[in-house]
Amino acid sequence: MPKISDEKRSARRLQILEAAWRCFEREGLHATTMDDIVRTSGLSAGAVYSYFKNKDELILAALTTSLGGLRERLLPVIGARPAPAPTVLVAAILAEIVAFTEREGFDLKRIALLGWSESQRNETLRATMGGFYRAFRDQLMEVAAVWRSERLLAAEADCGLVAKALLALILGFVVEAAVIRDVTPDEIARGLEGLGVTQ
C-alpha cells in the first residue's frame, strides 16, 4: 500500500476535525456519534479510525488543535513591543479570535462553550484548557507590567489582577458572541472607553 505524505496526512486529519467541529456545533458533544463524523467527513470509517480511536480522542484533538491555532495567532499581538494601549490590545485580541473562530459551516466560539462544559467532567480536558488559559494570563500579566512601567496603569496596580480581569473580559466576549451574537471587538473597545479606560 502506498505511503501518504505528511502533508496529505495533515490535510486528512484536518478534514476529520472540521467534520467533528460541524457535528459538535450541530448536535453537541454527547449526541454526536463517530458515525456522524465519518459521514460528514466523506471518508471511510477505516480512514477516520486510523487517525482517532474514539470520540474522546477526537474531542481532545479538536480542543488542542483549536487552542494551538489560536495561540499562534495571538502571540504576535500580545508580544508586540511597545505594547499597544489597553483598549487597542483588547480590540486586537478579540479581532484575532473572531478571525480564527468563524469558519465556513461552523463557529469555534460556540464549540468552545461545549468544551468548557465538558471540561467540568473530563480532567484531561480541564488540565489542557487550564494550561492554555494560565499561560495566556501570564502573557497578559507581562503586558500589564509593561503598561505599568509606561504609566498606562497606576503605579500601585496589581498586574496579576489586571491579567485576571482581562482574561475574564476576553472569555466573556466569547460567551456573548456565541450566545447573543450581536457584539464586535470594536464595540467592546468603545465600551471600555465608556467605563473610563481611555488608554
GROMACS .gro file of N, CA, C and O in nm, residues 33-159:
model
  508
   33THR      N    1  -2.212   1.124   1.717
   33THR     CA    2  -2.152   0.990   1.716
   33THR      C    3  -2.035   0.987   1.618
   33THR      O    4  -2.022   1.075   1.532
   34MET      N    5  -1.953   0.886   1.631
   34MET     CA    6  -1.844   0.869   1.535
   34MET      C    7  -1.900   0.847   1.395
   34MET      O    8  -1.842   0.893   1.296
   35ASP      N    9  -2.015   0.779   1.385
   35ASP     CA   10  -2.078   0.760   1.254
   35ASP      C   11  -2.115   0.894   1.191
   35ASP      O   12  -2.100   0.914   1.071
   36ASP      N   13  -2.164   0.989   1.274
   36ASP     CA   14  -2.195   1.123   1.223
   36ASP      C   15  -2.071   1.188   1.164
   36ASP      O   16  -2.075   1.250   1.057
   37ILE      N   17  -1.961   1.175   1.236
   37ILE     CA   18  -1.836   1.239   1.193
   37ILE      C   19  -1.784   1.173   1.066
   37ILE      O   20  -1.739   1.241   0.973
   38VAL      N   21  -1.792   1.042   1.060
   38VAL     CA   22  -1.749   0.969   0.940
   38VAL      C   23  -1.830   1.017   0.820
   38VAL      O   24  -1.775   1.050   0.714
   39ARG      N   25  -1.963   1.021   0.835
   39ARG     CA   26  -2.050   1.065   0.724
   39ARG      C   27  -2.016   1.207   0.680
   39ARG      O   28  -2.005   1.236   0.562
   40THR      N   29  -2.001   1.297   0.777
   40THR     CA   30  -1.975   1.438   0.746
   40THR      C   31  -1.838   1.456   0.682
   40THR      O   32  -1.820   1.543   0.597
   41SER      N   33  -1.741   1.375   0.721
   41SER     CA   34  -1.605   1.389   0.667
   41SER      C   35  -1.595   1.345   0.521
   41SER      O   36  -1.508   1.390   0.448
   42GLY      N   37  -1.685   1.253   0.479
   42GLY     CA   38  -1.677   1.199   0.343
   42GLY      C   39  -1.571   1.092   0.328
   42GLY      O   40  -1.544   1.044   0.217
   43LEU      N   41  -1.508   1.053   0.439
   43LEU     CA   42  -1.406   0.948   0.437
   43LEU      C   43  -1.466   0.816   0.483
   43LEU      O   44  -1.578   0.812   0.536
   44SER      N   45  -1.393   0.711   0.467
   44SER     CA   46  -1.438   0.581   0.516
   44SER      C   47  -1.420   0.573   0.667
   44SER      O   48  -1.339   0.648   0.725
   45ALA      N   49  -1.495   0.483   0.730
   45ALA     CA   50  -1.481   0.464   0.874
   45ALA      C   51  -1.337   0.423   0.908
   45ALA      O   52  -1.279   0.470   1.006
   46GLY      N   53  -1.279   0.337   0.825
   46GLY     CA   54  -1.142   0.293   0.849
   46GLY      C   55  -1.044   0.408   0.848
   46GLY      O   56  -0.951   0.414   0.930
   47ALA      N   57  -1.064   0.502   0.755
   47ALA     CA   58  -0.974   0.618   0.747
   47ALA      C   59  -0.987   0.704   0.872
   47ALA      O   60  -0.885   0.746   0.929
   48VAL      N   61  -1.110   0.729   0.916
   48VAL     CA   62  -1.130   0.813   1.035
   48VAL      C   63  -1.071   0.746   1.157
   48VAL      O   64  -0.998   0.809   1.236
   49TYR      N   65  -1.098   0.616   1.176
   49TYR     CA   66  -1.047   0.546   1.294
   49TYR      C   67  -0.896   0.525   1.290
   49TYR      O   68  -0.834   0.500   1.394
   50SER      N   69  -0.835   0.540   1.173
   50SER     CA   70  -0.689   0.529   1.168
   50SER      C   71  -0.623   0.654   1.226
   50SER      O   72  -0.505   0.652   1.263
   51TYR      N   73  -0.700   0.763   1.236
   51TYR     CA   74  -0.649   0.887   1.296
   51TYR      C   75  -0.693   0.903   1.441
   51TYR      O   76  -0.618   0.955   1.523
   52PHE      N   77  -0.817   0.862   1.470
   52PHE     CA   78  -0.873   0.880   1.604
   52PHE      C   79  -0.944   0.752   1.645
   52PHE      O   80  -1.038   0.709   1.578
   53LYS      N   81  -0.900   0.693   1.757
   53LYS     CA   82  -0.955   0.564   1.800
   53LYS      C   83  -1.100   0.573   1.846
   53LYS      O   84  -1.175   0.478   1.834
   54ASN      N   85  -1.137   0.688   1.903
   54ASN     CA   86  -1.272   0.703   1.955
   54ASN      C   87  -1.307   0.852   1.965
   54ASN      O   88  -1.224   0.938   1.936
   55LYS      N   89  -1.430   0.881   2.007
   55LYS     CA   90  -1.475   1.019   2.011
   55LYS      C   91  -1.401   1.100   2.117
   55LYS      O   92  -1.371   1.219   2.095
   56ASP      N   93  -1.368   1.040   2.231
   56ASP     CA   94  -1.295   1.115   2.335
   56ASP      C   95  -1.160   1.164   2.281
   56ASP      O   96  -1.119   1.277   2.308
   57GLU      N   97  -1.093   1.078   2.206
   57GLU     CA   98  -0.964   1.116   2.148
   57GLU      C   99  -0.984   1.229   2.047
   57GLU      O  100  -0.903   1.323   2.039
   58LEU      N  101  -1.094   1.222   1.973
   58LEU     CA  102  -1.122   1.325   1.873
   58LEU      C  103  -1.157   1.458   1.940
   58LEU      O  104  -1.114   1.564   1.894
   59ILE      N  105  -1.233   1.452   2.049
   59ILE     CA  106  -1.268   1.575   2.122
   59ILE      C  107  -1.141   1.642   2.174
   59ILE      O  108  -1.124   1.764   2.161
   60LEU      N  109  -1.050   1.564   2.231
   60LEU     CA  110  -0.924   1.621   2.282
   60LEU      C  111  -0.842   1.681   2.168
   60LEU      O  112  -0.787   1.790   2.181
   61ALA      N  113  -0.837   1.612   2.055
   61ALA     CA  114  -0.762   1.664   1.939
   61ALA      C  115  -0.825   1.792   1.887
   61ALA      O  116  -0.754   1.886   1.850
   62ALA      N  117  -0.957   1.796   1.884
   62ALA     CA  118  -1.027   1.917   1.837
   62ALA      C  119  -0.994   2.034   1.929
   62ALA      O  120  -0.970   2.146   1.883
   63LEU      N  121  -0.991   2.008   2.058
   63LEU     CA  122  -0.960   2.113   2.155
   63LEU      C  123  -0.816   2.161   2.142
   63LEU      O  124  -0.790   2.281   2.132
   64THR      N  125  -0.721   2.068   2.140
   64THR     CA  126  -0.580   2.108   2.136
   64THR      C  127  -0.545   2.174   2.003
   64THR      O  128  -0.465   2.269   2.000
   65THR      N  129  -0.608   2.130   1.895
   65THR     CA  130  -0.583   2.191   1.765
   65THR      C  131  -0.634   2.334   1.761
   65THR      O  132  -0.565   2.425   1.714
   66SER      N  133  -0.754   2.355   1.813
   66SER     CA  134  -0.811   2.491   1.810
   66SER      C  135  -0.734   2.584   1.905
   66SER      O  136  -0.701   2.697   1.868
   67LEU      N  137  -0.700   2.537   2.025
   67LEU     CA  138  -0.625   2.621   2.118
   67LEU      C  139  -0.485   2.652   2.064
   67LEU      O  140  -0.436   2.764   2.076
   68GLY      N  141  -0.422   2.552   2.004
   68GLY     CA  142  -0.289   2.573   1.947
   68GLY      C  143  -0.291   2.674   1.833
   68GLY      O  144  -0.203   2.761   1.823
   69GLY      N  145  -0.391   2.663   1.747
   69GLY     CA  146  -0.403   2.757   1.636
   69GLY      C  147  -0.429   2.898   1.685
   69GLY      O  148  -0.374   2.995   1.632
   70LEU      N  149  -0.514   2.909   1.788
   70LEU     CA  150  -0.543   3.041   1.844
   70LEU      C  151  -0.419   3.101   1.909
   70LEU      O  152  -0.390   3.220   1.895
   71ARG      N  153  -0.342   3.018   1.981
   71ARG     CA  154  -0.219   3.066   2.044
   71ARG      C  155  -0.125   3.125   1.939
   71ARG      O  156  -0.068   3.233   1.960
   72GLU      N  157  -0.109   3.058   1.826
   72GLU     CA  158  -0.020   3.109   1.721
   72GLU      C  159  -0.065   3.245   1.670
   72GLU      O  160   0.018   3.330   1.639
   73ARG      N  161  -0.196   3.265   1.659
   73ARG     CA  162  -0.247   3.393   1.610
   73ARG      C  163  -0.230   3.504   1.713
   73ARG      O  164  -0.211   3.620   1.677
   74LEU      N  165  -0.241   3.469   1.841
   74LEU     CA  166  -0.238   3.571   1.946
   74LEU      C  167  -0.097   3.610   1.989
   74LEU      O  168  -0.076   3.721   2.037
   75LEU      N  169   0.000   3.521   1.973
   75LEU     CA  170   0.137   3.551   2.019
   75LEU      C  171   0.193   3.681   1.964
   75LEU      O  172   0.246   3.763   2.040
   76PRO      N  173   0.183   3.707   1.833
   76PRO     CA  174   0.238   3.834   1.783
   76PRO      C  175   0.165   3.956   1.837
   76PRO      O  176   0.226   4.062   1.856
   77VAL      N  177   0.035   3.943   1.863
   77VAL     CA  178  -0.042   4.056   1.915
   77VAL      C  179   0.000   4.087   2.058
   77VAL      O  180   0.026   4.203   2.093
   78ILE      N  181   0.008   3.983   2.141
   78ILE     CA  182   0.042   4.004   2.282
   78ILE      C  183   0.190   4.039   2.299
   78ILE      O  184   0.227   4.113   2.388
   79GLY      N  185   0.273   3.986   2.210
   79GLY     CA  186   0.416   4.008   2.222
   79GLY      C  187   0.466   4.137   2.157
   79GLY      O  188   0.585   4.166   2.164
   80ALA      N  189   0.376   4.211   2.094
   80ALA     CA  190   0.418   4.335   2.026
   80ALA      C  191   0.477   4.434   2.126
   80ALA      O  192   0.424   4.453   2.234
   81ARG      N  193   0.590   4.493   2.089
   81ARG     CA  194   0.652   4.596   2.171
   81ARG      C  195   0.688   4.715   2.083
   81ARG      O  196   0.741   4.693   1.974
   82PRO      N  197   0.655   4.836   2.123
   82PRO     CA  198   0.591   4.867   2.250
   82PRO      C  199   0.450   4.809   2.257
   82PRO      O  200   0.384   4.795   2.154
   83ALA      N  201   0.408   4.778   2.378
   83ALA     CA  202   0.276   4.717   2.396
   83ALA      C  203   0.167   4.815   2.356
   83ALA      O  204   0.173   4.932   2.393
   84PRO      N  205   0.068   4.769   2.278
   84PRO     CA  206  -0.043   4.857   2.245
   84PRO      C  207  -0.116   4.901   2.372
   84PRO      O  208  -0.113   4.831   2.473
   85ALA      N  209  -0.182   5.016   2.365
   85ALA     CA  210  -0.262   5.063   2.479
   85ALA      C  211  -0.371   4.960   2.511
   85ALA      O  212  -0.409   4.881   2.424
   86PRO      N  213  -0.421   4.958   2.635
   86PRO     CA  214  -0.518   4.856   2.676
   86PRO      C  215  -0.637   4.837   2.582
   86PRO      O  216  -0.667   4.724   2.541
   87THR      N  217  -0.706   4.943   2.545
   87THR     CA  218  -0.824   4.926   2.459
   87THR      C  219  -0.784   4.876   2.321
   87THR      O  220  -0.856   4.796   2.260
   88VAL      N  221  -0.668   4.920   2.272
   88VAL     CA  222  -0.620   4.876   2.141
   88VAL      C  223  -0.586   4.727   2.146
   88VAL      O  224  -0.620   4.650   2.055
   89LEU      N  225  -0.518   4.685   2.254
   89LEU     CA  226  -0.480   4.544   2.266
   89LEU      C  227  -0.603   4.456   2.277
   89LEU      O  228  -0.612   4.352   2.210
   90VAL      N  229  -0.699   4.494   2.359
   90VAL     CA  230  -0.820   4.413   2.374
   90VAL      C  231  -0.891   4.399   2.240
   90VAL      O  232  -0.930   4.289   2.199
   91ALA      N  233  -0.908   4.510   2.168
   91ALA     CA  234  -0.975   4.505   2.037
   91ALA      C  235  -0.898   4.414   1.941
   91ALA      O  236  -0.959   4.337   1.865
   92ALA      N  237  -0.764   4.421   1.944
   92ALA     CA  238  -0.682   4.339   1.854
   92ALA      C  239  -0.695   4.190   1.888
   92ALA      O  240  -0.707   4.106   1.799
   93ILE      N  241  -0.693   4.157   2.017
   93ILE     CA  242  -0.707   4.017   2.059
   93ILE      C  243  -0.844   3.963   2.016
   93ILE      O  244  -0.855   3.854   1.960
   94LEU      N  245  -0.948   4.041   2.042
   94LEU     CA  246  -1.083   3.995   2.007
   94LEU      C  247  -1.100   3.982   1.856
   94LEU      O  248  -1.167   3.889   1.809
   95ALA      N  249  -1.039   4.072   1.780
   95ALA     CA  250  -1.047   4.062   1.634
   95ALA      C  251  -0.979   3.934   1.585
   95ALA      O  252  -1.029   3.868   1.492
   96GLU      N  253  -0.866   3.898   1.646
   96GLU     CA  254  -0.799   3.773   1.609
   96GLU      C  255  -0.885   3.652   1.645
   96GLU      O  256  -0.891   3.554   1.569
   97ILE      N  257  -0.952   3.657   1.759
   97ILE     CA  258  -1.040   3.547   1.799
   97ILE      C  259  -1.152   3.530   1.697
   97ILE      O  260  -1.182   3.419   1.653
   98VAL      N  261  -1.214   3.642   1.656
   98VAL     CA  262  -1.321   3.635   1.556
   98VAL      C  263  -1.269   3.578   1.425
   98VAL      O  264  -1.329   3.488   1.366
   99ALA      N  265  -1.155   3.628   1.379
   99ALA     CA  266  -1.098   3.582   1.252
   99ALA      C  267  -1.065   3.434   1.255
   99ALA      O  268  -1.082   3.363   1.155
  100PHE      N  269  -1.018   3.386   1.369
  100PHE     CA  270  -0.979   3.245   1.381
  100PHE      C  271  -1.099   3.153   1.397
  100PHE      O  272  -1.100   3.041   1.344
  101THR      N  273  -1.201   3.196   1.468
  101THR     CA  274  -1.310   3.104   1.506
  101THR      C  275  -1.423   3.096   1.405
  101THR      O  276  -1.492   2.994   1.400
  102GLU      N  277  -1.444   3.200   1.327
  102GLU     CA  278  -1.557   3.197   1.233
  102GLU      C  279  -1.515   3.127   1.105
  102GLU      O  280  -1.440   3.180   1.024
  103ARG      N  281  -1.564   3.002   1.091
  103ARG     CA  282  -1.527   2.916   0.978
  103ARG      C  283  -1.650   2.892   0.890
  103ARG      O  284  -1.763   2.916   0.931
  104GLU      N  285  -1.625   2.841   0.773
  104GLU     CA  286  -1.736   2.808   0.684
  104GLU      C  287  -1.810   2.685   0.740
  104GLU      O  288  -1.753   2.577   0.751
  105GLY      N  289  -1.933   2.705   0.780
  105GLY     CA  290  -2.013   2.593   0.829
  105GLY      C  291  -2.014   2.573   0.979
  105GLY      O  292  -2.089   2.492   1.030
  106PHE      N  293  -1.929   2.645   1.053
  106PHE     CA  294  -1.929   2.632   1.199
  106PHE      C  295  -1.853   2.749   1.260
  106PHE      O  296  -1.781   2.821   1.191
  107ASP      N  297  -1.873   2.767   1.391
  107ASP     CA  298  -1.807   2.876   1.464
  107ASP      C  299  -1.744   2.815   1.589
  107ASP      O  300  -1.816   2.761   1.675
  108LEU      N  301  -1.613   2.825   1.599
  108LEU     CA  302  -1.543   2.766   1.713
  108LEU      C  303  -1.578   2.832   1.846
  108LEU      O  304  -1.559   2.771   1.952
  109LYS      N  305  -1.630   2.954   1.843
  109LYS     CA  306  -1.671   3.017   1.970
  109LYS      C  307  -1.786   2.939   2.033
  109LYS      O  308  -1.789   2.918   2.154
  110ARG      N  309  -1.880   2.896   1.952
  110ARG     CA  310  -1.992   2.817   2.006
  110ARG      C  311  -1.945   2.680   2.054
  110ARG      O  312  -1.992   2.628   2.154
  111ILE      N  313  -1.850   2.624   1.982
  111ILE     CA  314  -1.795   2.494   2.023
  111ILE      C  315  -1.712   2.509   2.150
  111ILE      O  316  -1.707   2.416   2.232
  112ALA      N  317  -1.651   2.626   2.171
  112ALA     CA  318  -1.574   2.650   2.294
  112ALA      C  319  -1.663   2.634   2.417
  112ALA      O  320  -1.619   2.578   2.518
  113LEU      N  321  -1.786   2.680   2.409
  113LEU     CA  322  -1.877   2.666   2.523
  113LEU      C  323  -1.901   2.519   2.556
  113LEU      O  324  -1.907   2.481   2.674
  114LEU      N  325  -1.912   2.436   2.452
  114LEU     CA  326  -1.928   2.293   2.475
  114LEU      C  327  -1.803   2.234   2.540
  114LEU      O  328  -1.813   2.150   2.630
  115GLY      N  329  -1.687   2.281   2.494
  115GLY     CA  330  -1.561   2.232   2.553
  115GLY      C  331  -1.546   2.272   2.698
  115GLY      O  332  -1.502   2.193   2.781
  116TRP      N  333  -1.586   2.397   2.731
  116TRP     CA  334  -1.578   2.441   2.871
  116TRP      C  335  -1.668   2.356   2.959
  116TRP      O  336  -1.630   2.317   3.069
  117SER      N  337  -1.787   2.326   2.910
  117SER     CA  338  -1.880   2.242   2.987
  117SER      C  339  -1.823   2.101   3.005
  117SER      O  340  -1.824   2.046   3.116
  118GLU      N  341  -1.771   2.045   2.897
  118GLU     CA  342  -1.716   1.909   2.903
  118GLU      C  343  -1.596   1.902   2.997
  118GLU      O  344  -1.572   1.801   3.063
  119SER      N  345  -1.520   2.011   3.006
  119SER     CA  346  -1.401   2.011   3.091
  119SER      C  347  -1.435   1.995   3.239
  119SER      O  348  -1.349   1.961   3.320
  120GLN      N  349  -1.561   2.020   3.275
  120GLN     CA  350  -1.601   2.006   3.416
  120GLN      C  351  -1.616   1.860   3.457
  120GLN      O  352  -1.620   1.829   3.575
  121ARG      N  353  -1.623   1.769   3.359
  121ARG     CA  354  -1.632   1.627   3.392
  121ARG      C  355  -1.513   1.546   3.340
  121ARG      O  356  -1.496   1.431   3.373
  122ASN      N  357  -1.429   1.612   3.258
  122ASN     CA  358  -1.317   1.543   3.196
  122ASN      C  359  -1.187   1.611   3.242
  122ASN      O  360  -1.155   1.721   3.199
  123GLU      N  361  -1.116   1.544   3.329
  123GLU     CA  362  -0.996   1.603   3.390
  123GLU      C  363  -0.887   1.633   3.286
  123GLU      O  364  -0.816   1.733   3.298
  124THR      N  365  -0.876   1.549   3.183
  124THR     CA  366  -0.775   1.574   3.080
  124THR      C  367  -0.804   1.703   3.005
  124THR      O  368  -0.714   1.785   2.982
  125LEU      N  369  -0.931   1.722   2.970
  125LEU     CA  370  -0.969   1.846   2.903
  125LEU      C  371  -0.947   1.967   2.993
  125LEU      O  372  -0.896   2.070   2.950
  126ARG      N  373  -0.985   1.953   3.121
  126ARG     CA  374  -0.970   2.065   3.213
  126ARG      C  375  -0.822   2.102   3.230
  126ARG      O  376  -0.787   2.220   3.229
  127ALA      N  377  -0.736   2.003   3.241
  127ALA     CA  378  -0.593   2.030   3.255
  127ALA      C  379  -0.537   2.096   3.130
  127ALA      O  380  -0.457   2.190   3.138
  128THR      N  381  -0.580   2.050   3.014
  128THR     CA  382  -0.532   2.106   2.888
  128THR      C  383  -0.577   2.251   2.874
  128THR      O  384  -0.496   2.339   2.842
  129MET      N  385  -0.705   2.275   2.897
  129MET     CA  386  -0.757   2.410   2.885
  129MET      C  387  -0.697   2.501   2.993
  129MET      O  388  -0.661   2.616   2.965
  130GLY      N  389  -0.687   2.449   3.114
  130GLY     CA  390  -0.630   2.528   3.223
  130GLY      C  391  -0.488   2.571   3.193
  130GLY      O  392  -0.449   2.685   3.219
  131GLY      N  393  -0.409   2.481   3.135
  131GLY     CA  394  -0.271   2.515   3.100
  131GLY      C  395  -0.265   2.625   2.996
  131GLY      O  396  -0.185   2.718   3.006
  132PHE      N  397  -0.354   2.616   2.896
  132PHE     CA  398  -0.358   2.719   2.792
  132PHE      C  399  -0.396   2.853   2.852
  132PHE      O  400  -0.330   2.956   2.827
  133TYR      N  401  -0.503   2.857   2.931
  133TYR     CA  402  -0.551   2.985   2.985
  133TYR      C  403  -0.456   3.043   3.088
  133TYR      O  404  -0.439   3.166   3.095
  134ARG      N  405  -0.389   2.959   3.167
  134ARG     CA  406  -0.290   3.011   3.262
  134ARG      C  407  -0.172   3.076   3.188
  134ARG      O  408  -0.125   3.183   3.226
  135ALA      N  409  -0.126   3.009   3.082
  135ALA     CA  410  -0.014   3.065   3.004
  135ALA      C  411  -0.055   3.196   2.939
  135ALA      O  412   0.023   3.294   2.937
  136PHE      N  413  -0.178   3.201   2.888
  136PHE     CA  414  -0.229   3.323   2.826
  136PHE      C  415  -0.239   3.435   2.929
  136PHE      O  416  -0.199   3.549   2.905
  137ARG      N  417  -0.287   3.401   3.049
  137ARG     CA  418  -0.298   3.501   3.155
  137ARG      C  419  -0.160   3.552   3.198
  137ARG      O  420  -0.143   3.671   3.225
  138ASP      N  421  -0.062   3.463   3.201
  138ASP     CA  422   0.074   3.506   3.233
  138ASP      C  423   0.126   3.606   3.130
  138ASP      O  424   0.196   3.703   3.165
  139GLN      N  425   0.093   3.583   3.002
  139GLN     CA  426   0.135   3.677   2.898
  139GLN      C  427   0.066   3.812   2.917
  139GLN      O  428   0.128   3.917   2.898
  140LEU      N  429  -0.061   3.808   2.953
  140LEU     CA  430  -0.133   3.933   2.979
  140LEU      C  431  -0.073   4.006   3.098
  140LEU      O  432  -0.067   4.129   3.100
  141MET      N  433  -0.025   3.930   3.198
  141MET     CA  434   0.038   3.992   3.314
  141MET      C  435   0.168   4.062   3.273
  141MET      O  436   0.198   4.171   3.323
  142GLU      N  437   0.242   4.003   3.181
  142GLU     CA  438   0.365   4.067   3.132
  142GLU      C  439   0.332   4.198   3.061
  142GLU      O  440   0.403   4.298   3.076
  143VAL      N  441   0.224   4.197   2.983
  143VAL     CA  442   0.182   4.319   2.914
  143VAL      C  443   0.141   4.425   3.017
  143VAL      O  444   0.176   4.543   3.004
  144ALA      N  445   0.069   4.382   3.120
  144ALA     CA  446   0.027   4.477   3.225
  144ALA      C  447   0.150   4.539   3.293
  144ALA      O  448   0.149   4.658   3.327
  145ALA      N  449   0.255   4.460   3.312
  145ALA     CA  450   0.377   4.515   3.372
  145ALA      C  451   0.440   4.621   3.282
  145ALA      O  452   0.491   4.723   3.330
  146VAL      N  453   0.435   4.598   3.150
  146VAL     CA  454   0.484   4.699   3.056
  146VAL      C  455   0.399   4.826   3.066
  146VAL      O  456   0.451   4.937   3.072
  147TRP      N  457   0.267   4.809   3.069
  147TRP     CA  458   0.178   4.925   3.084
  147TRP      C  459   0.210   5.004   3.211
  147TRP      O  460   0.213   5.125   3.209
  148ARG      N  461   0.233   4.930   3.320
  148ARG     CA  462   0.262   4.998   3.447
  148ARG      C  463   0.392   5.076   3.438
  148ARG      O  464   0.401   5.190   3.483
  149SER      N  465   0.492   5.015   3.373
  149SER     CA  466   0.621   5.085   3.360
  149SER      C  467   0.609   5.207   3.269
  149SER      O  468   0.686   5.302   3.282
  150GLU      N  469   0.513   5.204   3.177
  150GLU     CA  470   0.493   5.317   3.085
  150GLU      C  471   0.386   5.414   3.137
  150GLU      O  472   0.341   5.502   3.065
  151ARG      N  473   0.344   5.390   3.261
  151ARG     CA  474   0.244   5.475   3.329
  151ARG      C  475   0.107   5.474   3.260
  151ARG      O  476   0.031   5.570   3.270
  152LEU      N  477   0.076   5.364   3.191
  152LEU     CA  478  -0.060   5.345   3.139
  152LEU      C  479  -0.149   5.282   3.244
  152LEU      O  480  -0.271   5.280   3.230
  153LEU      N  481  -0.085   5.228   3.349
  153LEU     CA  482  -0.156   5.179   3.468
  153LEU      C  483  -0.102   5.255   3.588
  153LEU      O  484   0.012   5.304   3.586
  154ALA      N  485  -0.181   5.259   3.693
  154ALA     CA  486  -0.135   5.322   3.818
  154ALA      C  487  -0.013   5.247   3.871
  154ALA      O  488  -0.001   5.125   3.853
  155ALA      N  489   0.076   5.320   3.937
  155ALA     CA  490   0.199   5.260   3.990
  155ALA      C  491   0.169   5.146   4.087
  155ALA      O  492   0.246   5.051   4.098
  156GLU      N  493   0.054   5.156   4.158
  156GLU     CA  494   0.021   5.053   4.256
  156GLU      C  495  -0.064   4.940   4.198
  156GLU      O  496  -0.105   4.848   4.269
  157ALA      N  497  -0.090   4.942   4.067
  157ALA     CA  498  -0.174   4.839   4.004
  157ALA      C  499  -0.111   4.702   4.021
  157ALA      O  500   0.010   4.684   4.005
  158ASP      N  501  -0.195   4.603   4.052
  158ASP     CA  502  -0.152   4.465   4.065
  158ASP      C  503  -0.165   4.400   3.926
  158ASP      O  504  -0.275   4.377   3.877
  159CYS      N  505  -0.051   4.371   3.863
  159CYS     CA  506  -0.052   4.319   3.726
  159CYS      C  507  -0.121   4.184   3.716
  159CYS      O  508  -0.184   4.154   3.614
   0.00000   0.00000   0.00000
